[in-house]
Coordinates of C-alpha atoms and ligand atoms in Angstrom, one line a residue:
M206 CA -92.6 -10.7 18.7
T207 CA -90.2 -8.2 19.1
M208 CA -90.9 -5.6 22.2
T209 CA -89.6 -2.2 22.6
I210 CA -87.8 -1.1 25.5
D211 CA -90.1 -0.6 28.5
D212 CA -87.6 -0.1 30.9
V213 CA -84.6 1.5 29.6
D214 CA -82.5 1.5 33.1
T215 CA -83.0 -2.6 33.0
V216 CA -81.0 -2.7 30.0
V217 CA -78.4 -0.3 30.9
R218 CA -78.1 -1.9 34.1
A219 CA -77.0 -5.2 32.1
L220 CA -74.8 -4.0 29.1
R221 CA -73.0 -2.0 32.1
T222 CA -72.0 -5.5 32.8
V223 CA -70.1 -5.9 29.3
L224 CA -69.1 -2.5 28.6
A225 CA -67.9 0.8 30.3
D226 CA -70.0 3.3 30.9
E227 CA -68.8 5.7 28.2
Q228 CA -69.6 3.2 25.7
I229 CA -73.5 3.4 26.5
L230 CA -75.2 6.7 25.6
T231 CA -78.5 7.4 26.4
G232 CA -78.9 11.3 25.6
K233 CA -81.2 12.5 23.4
A234 CA -78.2 14.2 21.0
D235 CA -76.6 11.0 20.8
R236 CA -79.7 9.2 19.9
Y237 CA -81.1 11.9 17.5
N238 CA -77.8 11.8 15.4
R239 CA -78.1 8.3 14.8
A240 CA -81.6 8.2 13.7
R241 CA -81.1 9.9 10.5
V242 CA -79.8 8.8 6.8
P243 CA -79.3 10.8 3.9
A244 CA -82.9 9.7 2.2
P245 CA -85.5 12.4 2.7
F246 CA -87.9 11.6 5.3
P247 CA -91.0 13.8 6.6
V248 CA -89.2 16.1 9.3
H249 CA -92.2 16.1 11.9
R250 CA -92.2 12.0 11.6
W251 CA -88.6 11.5 12.4
S252 CA -89.0 10.6 16.3
E253 CA -90.6 7.8 15.2
R254 CA -87.0 6.5 14.6
L255 CA -85.2 6.8 17.2
P256 CA -82.9 4.1 19.4
D257 CA -83.6 3.9 22.8
L258 CA -79.9 3.7 23.6
V259 CA -76.7 3.7 21.5
V260 CA -73.7 1.6 22.6
L261 CA -69.8 2.2 21.1
P262 CA -68.1 -1.3 21.2
T263 CA -64.5 -1.9 20.7
S264 CA -64.5 -6.0 19.7
T265 CA -66.2 -8.8 18.2
E266 CA -66.2 -10.1 21.8
Q267 CA -68.2 -7.0 22.9
V268 CA -70.5 -6.8 20.0
A269 CA -71.4 -10.2 21.3
A270 CA -71.8 -9.5 24.6
V271 CA -74.7 -6.9 23.9
V272 CA -76.4 -9.0 21.3
T273 CA -76.7 -11.8 23.7
I274 CA -78.3 -9.6 26.6
A275 CA -80.7 -7.9 23.8
N276 CA -81.9 -11.5 22.4
D277 CA -82.5 -12.5 26.6
L278 CA -84.3 -9.3 26.8
R279 CA -86.0 -9.5 23.7
V280 CA -84.8 -5.8 22.6
P281 CA -84.4 -4.6 19.3
V282 CA -80.8 -4.2 17.8
V283 CA -79.7 -2.2 15.1
P284 CA -76.5 -2.2 13.3
R285 CA -75.0 1.1 12.6
D286 CA -71.7 2.1 10.2
G287 CA -71.4 5.3 8.4
G288 CA -75.4 5.9 8.2
T289 CA -74.9 6.9 4.4
G290 CA -77.1 3.8 3.3
L291 CA -80.5 5.4 1.4
T292 CA -83.0 2.9 2.3
D293 CA -83.0 3.2 6.0
G294 CA -81.1 0.3 6.9
A295 CA -79.7 1.7 9.9
V296 CA -82.7 3.7 11.0
P297 CA -84.2 2.0 14.1
L298 CA -87.7 1.2 13.1
R299 CA -88.9 -0.1 16.8
G300 CA -86.6 1.3 19.1
G301 CA -84.1 -0.7 20.9
I302 CA -80.1 -0.9 21.1
L303 CA -78.3 0.9 18.5
I304 CA -75.0 -0.6 18.0
D305 CA -72.6 2.4 16.1
V306 CA -69.0 0.0 15.4
K307 CA -67.0 3.4 14.6
R308 CA -64.7 2.4 17.0
M309 CA -64.0 -1.0 15.4
N310 CA -61.7 0.4 13.0
Q311 CA -58.3 -1.2 13.6
V312 CA -56.0 -2.4 11.1
H313 CA -55.3 -6.0 12.4
E314 CA -53.2 -7.2 10.2
L315 CA -51.5 -6.6 6.7
D316 CA -50.3 -9.8 5.0
L317 CA -48.1 -8.5 2.2
V318 CA -47.5 -12.0 1.1
N319 CA -51.2 -13.1 0.2
R320 CA -52.2 -9.5 -0.3
T321 CA -55.0 -9.3 2.0
V322 CA -55.7 -6.8 5.3
T323 CA -57.6 -7.6 8.4
V324 CA -59.9 -4.6 9.6
G325 CA -62.3 -3.7 12.2
T326 CA -65.4 -3.2 10.3
G327 CA -65.7 0.3 11.7
I328 CA -62.8 1.9 9.2
N329 CA -63.5 3.2 6.0
M330 CA -62.3 2.7 2.5
L331 CA -60.4 6.4 2.2
K332 CA -58.4 6.0 5.6
L333 CA -57.8 2.2 4.8
N334 CA -55.9 3.4 1.5
E335 CA -54.0 6.2 3.3
Y336 CA -52.7 3.2 5.4
L337 CA -52.1 1.2 2.7
A338 CA -50.3 3.9 0.3
P339 CA -47.1 3.1 1.5
Y340 CA -46.9 -0.3 0.6
G341 CA -47.9 0.4 -2.9
L342 CA -51.3 -1.8 -2.2
F343 CA -55.1 -0.3 -2.4
Y344 CA -58.3 -1.9 -1.4
P345 CA -60.5 -1.0 -4.4
D346 CA -64.2 -0.6 -2.8
N347 CA -65.0 2.9 -4.4
P348 CA -68.6 3.9 -3.8
A349 CA -69.2 7.6 -4.5
S350 CA -69.7 7.6 -0.4
Y351 CA -66.3 6.5 -0.7
P352 CA -64.9 9.0 2.4
C353 CA -67.8 8.2 5.0
S354 CA -69.3 4.8 4.4
L355 CA -67.7 2.2 6.3
V356 CA -66.5 -1.5 5.7
G357 CA -69.6 -3.0 7.9
G358 CA -72.2 -1.0 6.4
R359 CA -70.7 -2.0 2.9
I360 CA -71.0 -5.6 3.8
G361 CA -74.8 -5.0 5.2
T362 CA -75.9 -3.9 2.1
S363 CA -73.4 -5.6 -0.8
G364 CA -72.0 -2.6 -1.7
W365 CA -71.6 -1.2 -5.4
S366 CA -68.6 0.0 -6.6
L367 CA -67.3 2.8 -9.3
I368 CA -64.8 0.7 -10.5
G369 CA -66.0 -2.6 -10.1
S370 CA -65.6 -3.5 -13.7
R371 CA -62.3 -4.1 -12.9
Y372 CA -61.8 -5.1 -9.3
G373 CA -65.4 -6.5 -8.4
H374 CA -67.7 -5.2 -5.7
T375 CA -68.0 -5.3 -2.1
R376 CA -69.1 -9.0 -2.1
D377 CA -66.0 -10.0 -4.1
L378 CA -63.8 -7.9 -2.3
V379 CA -64.4 -9.0 0.8
L380 CA -62.9 -12.3 1.7
S381 CA -64.1 -13.0 4.9
F382 CA -65.4 -12.0 8.2
D383 CA -66.1 -12.3 11.8
H384 CA -69.8 -12.4 12.5
V385 CA -72.3 -12.1 15.3
L386 CA -75.6 -14.0 15.1
P387 CA -78.5 -12.5 16.5
T388 CA -78.4 -15.3 19.3
G389 CA -75.0 -13.8 20.2
E390 CA -73.1 -16.4 19.0
I391 CA -70.0 -15.4 16.6
L392 CA -69.1 -17.3 13.7
H393 CA -66.5 -16.6 10.9
V394 CA -67.9 -16.8 7.3
G395 CA -65.8 -16.8 4.2
D396 CA -65.3 -19.1 1.2
G397 CA -65.4 -22.4 3.0
I398 CA -64.1 -21.4 7.0
G399 CA -60.5 -19.9 5.4
G400 CA -59.8 -16.3 6.4
K401 CA -57.6 -15.7 3.4
I402 CA -59.4 -18.3 0.7
T403 CA -60.8 -16.6 -2.4
K404 CA -62.8 -19.8 -3.7
S405 CA -63.8 -22.7 -2.1
S406 CA -66.8 -25.4 -2.8
S407 CA -66.9 -27.0 0.7
G408 CA -70.7 -26.2 2.0
Y409 CA -73.3 -23.7 1.4
Q410 CA -71.4 -20.2 0.5
L411 CA -72.4 -18.6 3.4
K412 CA -70.4 -15.7 3.0
H413 CA -73.3 -14.1 0.5
L414 CA -75.5 -15.2 3.3
F415 CA -74.1 -12.8 5.5
M416 CA -74.2 -9.9 3.0
G417 CA -76.4 -7.5 2.0
H418 CA -78.9 -8.2 4.8
Q419 CA -79.2 -4.8 5.7
G420 CA -78.5 -6.0 9.9
T421 CA -81.3 -8.3 9.8
L422 CA -79.3 -11.6 10.1
G423 CA -76.4 -10.2 12.6
I424 CA -73.3 -7.6 12.7
A425 CA -70.0 -7.9 10.7
T426 CA -67.2 -7.2 13.0
K427 CA -64.0 -7.8 11.7
A428 CA -63.0 -8.4 7.9
T429 CA -60.2 -9.7 5.7
L430 CA -60.3 -7.8 2.5
K431 CA -58.7 -8.4 -0.7
L432 CA -56.0 -6.2 -2.0
F433 CA -54.4 -4.9 -5.3
P434 CA -51.5 -3.2 -6.6
K435 CA -51.8 0.4 -6.2
A436 CA -53.2 1.6 -10.1
E437 CA -49.9 3.3 -11.9
A438 CA -52.2 5.2 -14.2
E439 CA -55.9 6.2 -14.1
L440 CA -57.6 7.5 -17.5
S441 CA -61.1 8.8 -17.6
P442 CA -62.1 10.3 -20.2
F443 CA -65.6 12.2 -20.6
W444 CA -67.2 12.4 -24.5
A445 CA -69.9 14.8 -25.2
F446 CA -73.0 13.8 -27.4
D447 CA -76.1 15.8 -28.9
N448 CA -78.4 12.8 -28.4
Y449 CA -79.2 9.9 -25.8
D450 CA -79.4 7.0 -28.3
D451 CA -76.2 8.1 -29.7
A452 CA -74.5 8.2 -25.7
Y453 CA -76.4 4.8 -24.9
A454 CA -75.0 2.9 -28.1
C455 CA -71.5 4.0 -27.3
T456 CA -71.5 3.1 -23.4
G457 CA -72.6 -0.5 -24.5
A458 CA -70.0 -0.6 -27.3
L459 CA -67.1 0.5 -24.5
A460 CA -68.2 -2.1 -21.9
R461 CA -68.4 -5.2 -24.5
A462 CA -64.8 -3.9 -26.0
G463 CA -63.0 -6.4 -23.5
V464 CA -60.7 -3.9 -22.5
A465 CA -58.5 -5.3 -19.5
T466 CA -57.8 -2.3 -17.6
F467 CA -61.8 -1.2 -18.0
A468 CA -63.2 -0.3 -14.4
G469 CA -66.7 0.8 -15.6
A470 CA -68.0 3.7 -18.0
V471 CA -71.3 5.9 -17.1
L472 CA -73.7 7.1 -18.8
F473 CA -75.6 10.5 -18.3
D474 CA -79.0 11.4 -19.7
E475 CA -80.5 14.5 -20.9
H476 CA -82.2 15.3 -17.7
K477 CA -78.7 15.2 -15.7
V478 CA -77.1 17.0 -18.2
A479 CA -80.0 19.5 -18.0
Y480 CA -80.0 19.7 -14.5
L481 CA -76.3 19.8 -14.2
R482 CA -76.3 22.8 -16.0
R483 CA -79.2 24.5 -14.6
D484 CA -78.4 24.1 -11.0
D485 CA -74.9 22.4 -10.1
E486 CA -72.4 25.5 -9.4
A487 CA -69.4 22.6 -9.9
Y488 CA -70.5 21.7 -13.5
I489 CA -67.9 22.8 -16.2
P490 CA -70.2 24.7 -19.0
Q491 CA -70.9 22.8 -22.4
P492 CA -71.9 24.2 -25.2
T493 CA -75.8 23.6 -25.6
D494 CA -75.8 21.4 -28.0
V495 CA -74.3 18.7 -25.4
R496 CA -77.4 16.6 -24.4
A497 CA -75.8 13.1 -22.9
L498 CA -72.4 12.3 -21.6
V499 CA -70.4 9.4 -21.2
C500 CA -67.5 8.8 -19.2
A501 CA -65.1 5.5 -19.2
V502 CA -62.0 4.7 -16.7
M503 CA -59.5 2.5 -17.1
Y504 CA -57.0 1.7 -14.3
G505 CA -53.8 -0.4 -14.3
Y506 CA -50.0 0.1 -15.3
D507 CA -49.3 3.4 -17.7
D508 CA -48.6 1.1 -20.6
E509 CA -51.6 -0.9 -20.5
V510 CA -53.8 2.0 -20.0
R511 CA -52.3 3.9 -22.9
A512 CA -53.0 0.9 -25.3
G513 CA -56.7 0.3 -23.9
G514 CA -57.6 4.4 -23.7
R515 CA -56.7 4.2 -27.6
R516 CA -59.0 1.5 -28.0
L517 CA -61.8 3.2 -26.3
F518 CA -61.3 6.4 -28.1
R519 CA -61.5 5.2 -31.4
I520 CA -65.0 3.2 -30.3
A521 CA -66.2 6.6 -28.7
K522 CA -65.5 8.6 -32.0
E523 CA -66.8 5.7 -34.1
H524 CA -70.0 6.7 -32.1
G525 CA -70.6 10.7 -32.5
A526 CA -68.7 11.4 -29.7
R527 CA -66.9 14.9 -28.7
Y528 CA -64.0 14.2 -26.3
L529 CA -64.1 17.2 -23.3
G530 CA -60.5 17.7 -22.7
D531 CA -58.1 16.3 -19.9
E532 CA -58.8 19.1 -17.7
I533 CA -62.8 18.2 -17.9
S534 CA -62.2 14.7 -17.4
E535 CA -60.1 14.3 -14.7
G536 CA -61.7 16.9 -12.8
D537 CA -65.5 15.4 -13.4
W538 CA -64.1 11.8 -12.4
A539 CA -62.1 13.3 -9.5
A540 CA -65.7 14.8 -8.2
R541 CA -67.2 11.3 -8.2
H542 CA -66.7 11.2 -4.2
D543 CA -68.3 14.6 -4.0
R544 CA -71.9 14.0 -4.2
Y545 CA -72.7 14.9 -0.4
A546 CA -72.0 18.6 -2.2
T547 CA -74.5 17.8 -4.6
P548 CA -76.2 21.5 -4.6
L549 CA -79.0 21.4 -2.3
H550 CA -81.7 23.1 -3.9
G551 CA -83.9 22.1 -6.8
R552 CA -86.7 24.2 -8.4
T553 CA -90.4 24.5 -8.5
K554 CA -92.2 24.8 -11.4
D555 CA -92.2 28.1 -11.7
G556 CA -88.3 28.0 -11.7
Q557 CA -88.2 29.2 -8.1
V558 CA -85.0 27.8 -6.4
V559 CA -85.9 25.9 -3.2
P560 CA -83.9 23.7 -0.3
M561 CA -84.0 20.3 -1.5
S562 CA -82.5 16.8 -0.1
W563 CA -81.3 14.0 -2.5
H564 CA -82.9 10.8 -3.0
C565 CA -82.1 8.2 -5.5
E566 CA -83.7 4.8 -6.9
D567 CA -81.1 2.6 -7.7
A568 CA -81.9 -0.8 -9.8
A569 CA -80.2 -3.5 -11.4
I570 CA -81.2 -3.4 -15.5
N571 CA -80.0 -5.4 -18.4
Y572 CA -78.4 -2.8 -21.2
S573 CA -81.1 -3.9 -23.7
Q574 CA -83.9 -2.6 -21.2
L575 CA -82.1 0.8 -20.2
P576 CA -83.6 2.9 -22.6
G577 CA -87.5 2.1 -21.6
V578 CA -86.9 2.1 -18.1
T579 CA -85.0 5.5 -18.4
K580 CA -88.3 6.6 -20.1
A581 CA -90.9 5.0 -17.7
W582 CA -89.5 6.4 -14.5
H583 CA -88.9 10.4 -15.9
E584 CA -92.4 9.9 -16.7
I585 CA -93.1 8.6 -13.2
V586 CA -91.6 11.7 -11.6
A587 CA -92.6 14.0 -14.0
E588 CA -96.5 13.0 -13.0
L589 CA -95.1 13.4 -9.4
R590 CA -93.9 17.3 -10.4
R591 CA -97.2 17.9 -12.1
R592 CA -98.8 17.0 -8.8
T593 CA -96.9 19.0 -6.4
D594 CA -93.7 21.4 -6.4
V595 CA -92.0 19.1 -3.4
F596 CA -90.3 16.9 -5.6
D597 CA -87.8 18.0 -9.0
D598 CA -86.2 15.2 -11.1
W599 CA -82.7 15.7 -11.5
G600 CA -81.8 13.4 -14.2
M601 CA -80.1 9.7 -14.6
F602 CA -77.2 7.8 -14.6
A603 CA -76.5 4.3 -15.5
Y604 CA -72.9 2.6 -14.7
T605 CA -71.6 -0.4 -15.9
Q606 CA -71.8 -3.3 -13.3
G607 CA -69.1 -6.0 -14.5
S608 CA -66.6 -6.1 -17.7
T609 CA -69.4 -7.8 -20.0
G610 CA -71.9 -4.2 -19.4
A611 CA -74.6 -6.8 -18.8
D612 CA -76.3 -4.7 -16.5
Y613 CA -76.1 -1.5 -15.2
L614 CA -76.7 0.0 -11.6
T615 CA -79.4 2.3 -13.0
E616 CA -80.6 5.2 -10.7
I617 CA -82.6 8.1 -11.0
D618 CA -81.8 10.8 -8.7
V619 CA -85.0 13.5 -7.4
G620 CA -84.8 16.3 -5.3
I621 CA -87.6 16.4 -2.2
W622 CA -88.3 20.1 -0.4
E623 CA -88.3 18.0 2.6
Q624 CA -89.6 20.4 5.0
Q625 CA -92.7 20.7 2.9
L626 CA -93.2 16.3 2.8
D627 CA -96.4 16.4 4.3
D628 CA -98.2 12.9 4.7
R629 CA -100.1 13.7 1.3
A630 CA -96.9 14.1 -0.2
W631 CA -94.9 11.2 1.4
E632 CA -97.8 8.8 0.3
L633 CA -97.7 10.6 -3.1
W634 CA -93.7 9.2 -3.0
V635 CA -94.1 5.8 -1.5
N636 CA -96.7 5.3 -4.2
A637 CA -94.2 6.3 -6.8
K638 CA -91.1 4.3 -5.6
R639 CA -93.3 1.7 -5.6
D640 CA -93.7 2.6 -9.4
I641 CA -90.6 2.6 -10.0
A642 CA -89.6 -0.9 -8.8
R643 CA -92.6 -2.1 -10.5
V644 CA -91.1 -0.5 -13.7
S645 CA -87.5 -2.4 -13.2
I646 CA -89.4 -5.9 -12.3
D647 CA -91.6 -5.6 -15.6
H648 CA -88.4 -4.9 -17.2
G649 CA -86.7 -8.3 -16.1
G650 CA -84.2 -5.8 -13.8
S651 CA -84.2 -5.8 -9.9
I652 CA -85.1 -3.8 -7.6
S653 CA -81.8 -2.8 -6.2
A654 CA -78.4 -3.0 -7.4
C655 CA -76.6 -2.1 -4.9
H656 CA -78.5 0.6 -1.8
G657 CA -80.7 -2.1 -0.9
S658 CA -84.7 -2.0 -1.1
C659 CA -86.0 -2.0 2.5
R660 CA -87.8 1.5 2.3
E661 CA -91.8 2.0 2.1
G662 CA -92.8 1.6 -1.4
E663 CA -90.3 -0.6 -2.9
V664 CA -90.3 -2.6 -0.5
D665 CA -93.6 -4.0 -1.1
L666 CA -92.4 -5.8 -4.4
V667 CA -89.3 -7.6 -2.9
P668 CA -91.2 -10.9 -2.2
E669 CA -92.8 -10.6 -5.8
E670 CA -88.8 -10.0 -7.3
L671 CA -87.5 -13.1 -4.6
G672 CA -91.0 -15.1 -5.5
R673 CA -89.8 -19.0 -3.6
G674 CA -86.6 -17.1 -2.6
F675 CA -88.4 -14.7 -0.1
E676 CA -90.5 -17.4 1.8
V677 CA -86.7 -19.3 2.2
M678 CA -85.5 -16.0 3.4
L679 CA -88.0 -16.0 6.5
D680 CA -87.2 -19.7 7.2
I681 CA -83.5 -18.0 7.6
K682 CA -84.8 -15.5 9.3
R683 CA -87.0 -17.5 11.6
T684 CA -83.8 -19.9 12.1
L685 CA -81.1 -17.4 12.8
D686 CA -83.1 -15.2 14.9
P687 CA -85.8 -16.6 16.6
H688 CA -86.9 -13.3 18.7
N689 CA -86.5 -11.3 15.7
I690 CA -84.4 -9.0 17.6
M691 CA -81.8 -7.9 14.7
N692 CA -83.3 -4.5 12.8
P693 CA -86.8 -5.9 13.1
G694 CA -89.4 -4.3 10.5
K695 CA -86.9 -4.2 7.5
Y696 CA -87.7 -6.4 4.4
H697 CA -91.0 -7.6 5.6
L698 CA -89.4 -9.8 7.7
D699 CA -91.7 -9.7 10.4
R700 CA -94.1 -12.3 8.3
A701 CA -91.5 -15.0 9.6
Y702 CA -93.1 -14.6 13.1
R703 CA -96.6 -14.5 12.0
E704 CA -98.4 -17.4 13.9
E705 CA -100.0 -20.2 11.3
G706 CA -103.4 -20.5 10.5
Ligands
FAD1004 C1 -73.2 10.5 -1.5 C2 -74.0 9.2 -1.5 C3 -73.1 8.2 -2.3 C4 -73.5 6.7 -2.1 N1 -72.7 6.1 -3.8 C5 -73.1 4.7 -3.1 C6 -72.3 3.9 -4.1 O1 -71.4 4.6 -5.3 N2 -72.4 2.6 -4.1 C7 -72.7 2.4 -3.0 O2 -73.2 0.8 -3.2 N3 -73.8 2.7 -2.3 C8 -73.5 4.1 -2.4 N4 -74.4 4.7 -1.4 C9 -74.9 4.4 -0.5 C10 -74.3 4.1 0.8 O3 -73.0 4.6 1.1 C11 -74.0 2.5 0.8 O4 -75.0 1.5 1.4 C12 -72.9 1.9 2.0 O5 -73.1 0.8 1.6 C13 -73.3 1.9 3.3 O6 -72.5 2.2 4.4 P1 -72.4 2.9 5.9 O7 -71.2 2.3 6.6 O8 -73.0 4.3 5.7 O9 -73.6 1.8 6.2 P2 -75.1 2.2 7.2 O10 -75.9 3.5 6.6 O11 -74.9 2.4 8.4 O12 -75.9 1.0 7.2 C14 -76.3 -0.1 6.3 C15 -76.8 -1.1 6.4 O13 -76.0 -2.0 6.9 C16 -76.8 -2.5 7.9 N5 -74.8 -2.7 8.7 C17 -74.2 -1.3 9.6 N6 -73.3 -2.2 9.7 C18 -73.0 -3.3 9.6 C19 -72.2 -4.5 10.1 N7 -71.1 -4.4 10.7 N8 -72.6 -5.7 10.0 C20 -73.9 -6.1 9.0 N9 -74.7 -5.2 8.5 C21 -74.4 -3.5 8.9 C22 -77.2 -1.2 8.9 O14 -78.0 -1.8 9.7 C23 -78.3 -1.2 7.6 O15 -79.0 -1.9 7.3 C24 -73.7 6.4 -1.3 C25 -74.4 7.0 -0.1 C26 -74.4 8.5 -0.2 C27 -74.6 9.4 0.7

């Protein structure tokens, strides 16, 4: 059973044996600043999610020393990188020590021959790519949170990249890393034990076990990443459609075409177009008969991107697409990282503009199930909206995950009037999230494609989705974290510590 800190002074005294004073923060502002993630939560309940103290380690050894102390004193530890995670993974549910890794942002080694880079997990992809640009290389993990999420958080969530159909996602791009276990021991995981090996079959595939665990199995501190030549050309056509069905058919055809430079396709549904038209100041006005949008993206050398592009344009035309032109296409694709700038307002039922925060629910859904899931999810949000003005439907995206177009990251965006999120509205929302997750499972999908699902509501269905696999998770958790100190309360993993009988 994990304990909360009764005596912060005892912990601080122990930490001072391994960290400098200025690496240990106990002030209110320092703690409140790290209690927040972008996903809306009732404002009156924020104080429930405060760490007791924050540490700023600079090396794997310091992280290991902190975790060892926490394990000895039975104090919760929560890893936090950019704090952009959307399922509360970096939010402390039981107080304790929050480990902020932002000072571990060094580039340790650039290997131009094997094309890898080894970095502290506190670095983010934008900074890393600024460093790599003069070498003609880039690291293509490209979430919409590209400038603000960090490599460690990408490992902690097993993140998903907007150009993953061409280059793979975080789990493919991270070759290996140093990892601090919940007991404070340090291990190196990769394919085999190799720092820069991309494929091995010796032993269990531990790299995947230590990715996407939301900080419940330890902390990644130093990672070796795969690099690619910086793309010479990028082509990102946006096409307009007068109905969802044609846009859906077109998206599938683009993804299945097998064009090597294809990096991804995105389908915006009618609700999303309506929301953009209504409330996104950055949206470029379209004729009113535009009801759905499709974007495709290609990366590579100029000559191959041109050839691939010609094929995709032909496919789009066959599906009734109207090309929106270079200016709109380039501008809209360039805006893919600006989602923090999404207008922070929504509308009440009578059209009144009110301040709202953005929440998204994501799932991995097979192509064939997309229309059914899209319809069911909108109905759930419509029912919420019928009951209270706290929620607004901001529409849906579906993004290809891989080059075959088998399954999609499917996301519904919901505006939430956070200041009005009282206990009743919160309960409605938690139930709705559970319903949204239920739809995913009923359609043969997964509750989450990238963010994880450790928030209230959908987390209840994780045991059902994983079946016997969830029990294996409990066994692993209990074995690696005997005192349940790593990010306790997440993923219902506390069940691993319940007394038998
Ligand atoms: C505007 C916006 C757009 C987004 N777009 C995308 C997108 O396109 N694709 C996508 O995948 N996600 C997206 N996200 C979600 C978020 O950016 C990702 O989940 C990201 O991987 C989180 O990284 P972070 O550094 O912010 O991690 P944090 O939020 O700090 O942590 C995330 C989780 O990982 C754990 N963790 C943190 N550091 C470590 C570590 N070093 N070792 C082990 N565990 C750790 C934490 O405890 C937590 O459970 C978006 C978020 C926002 C706000």
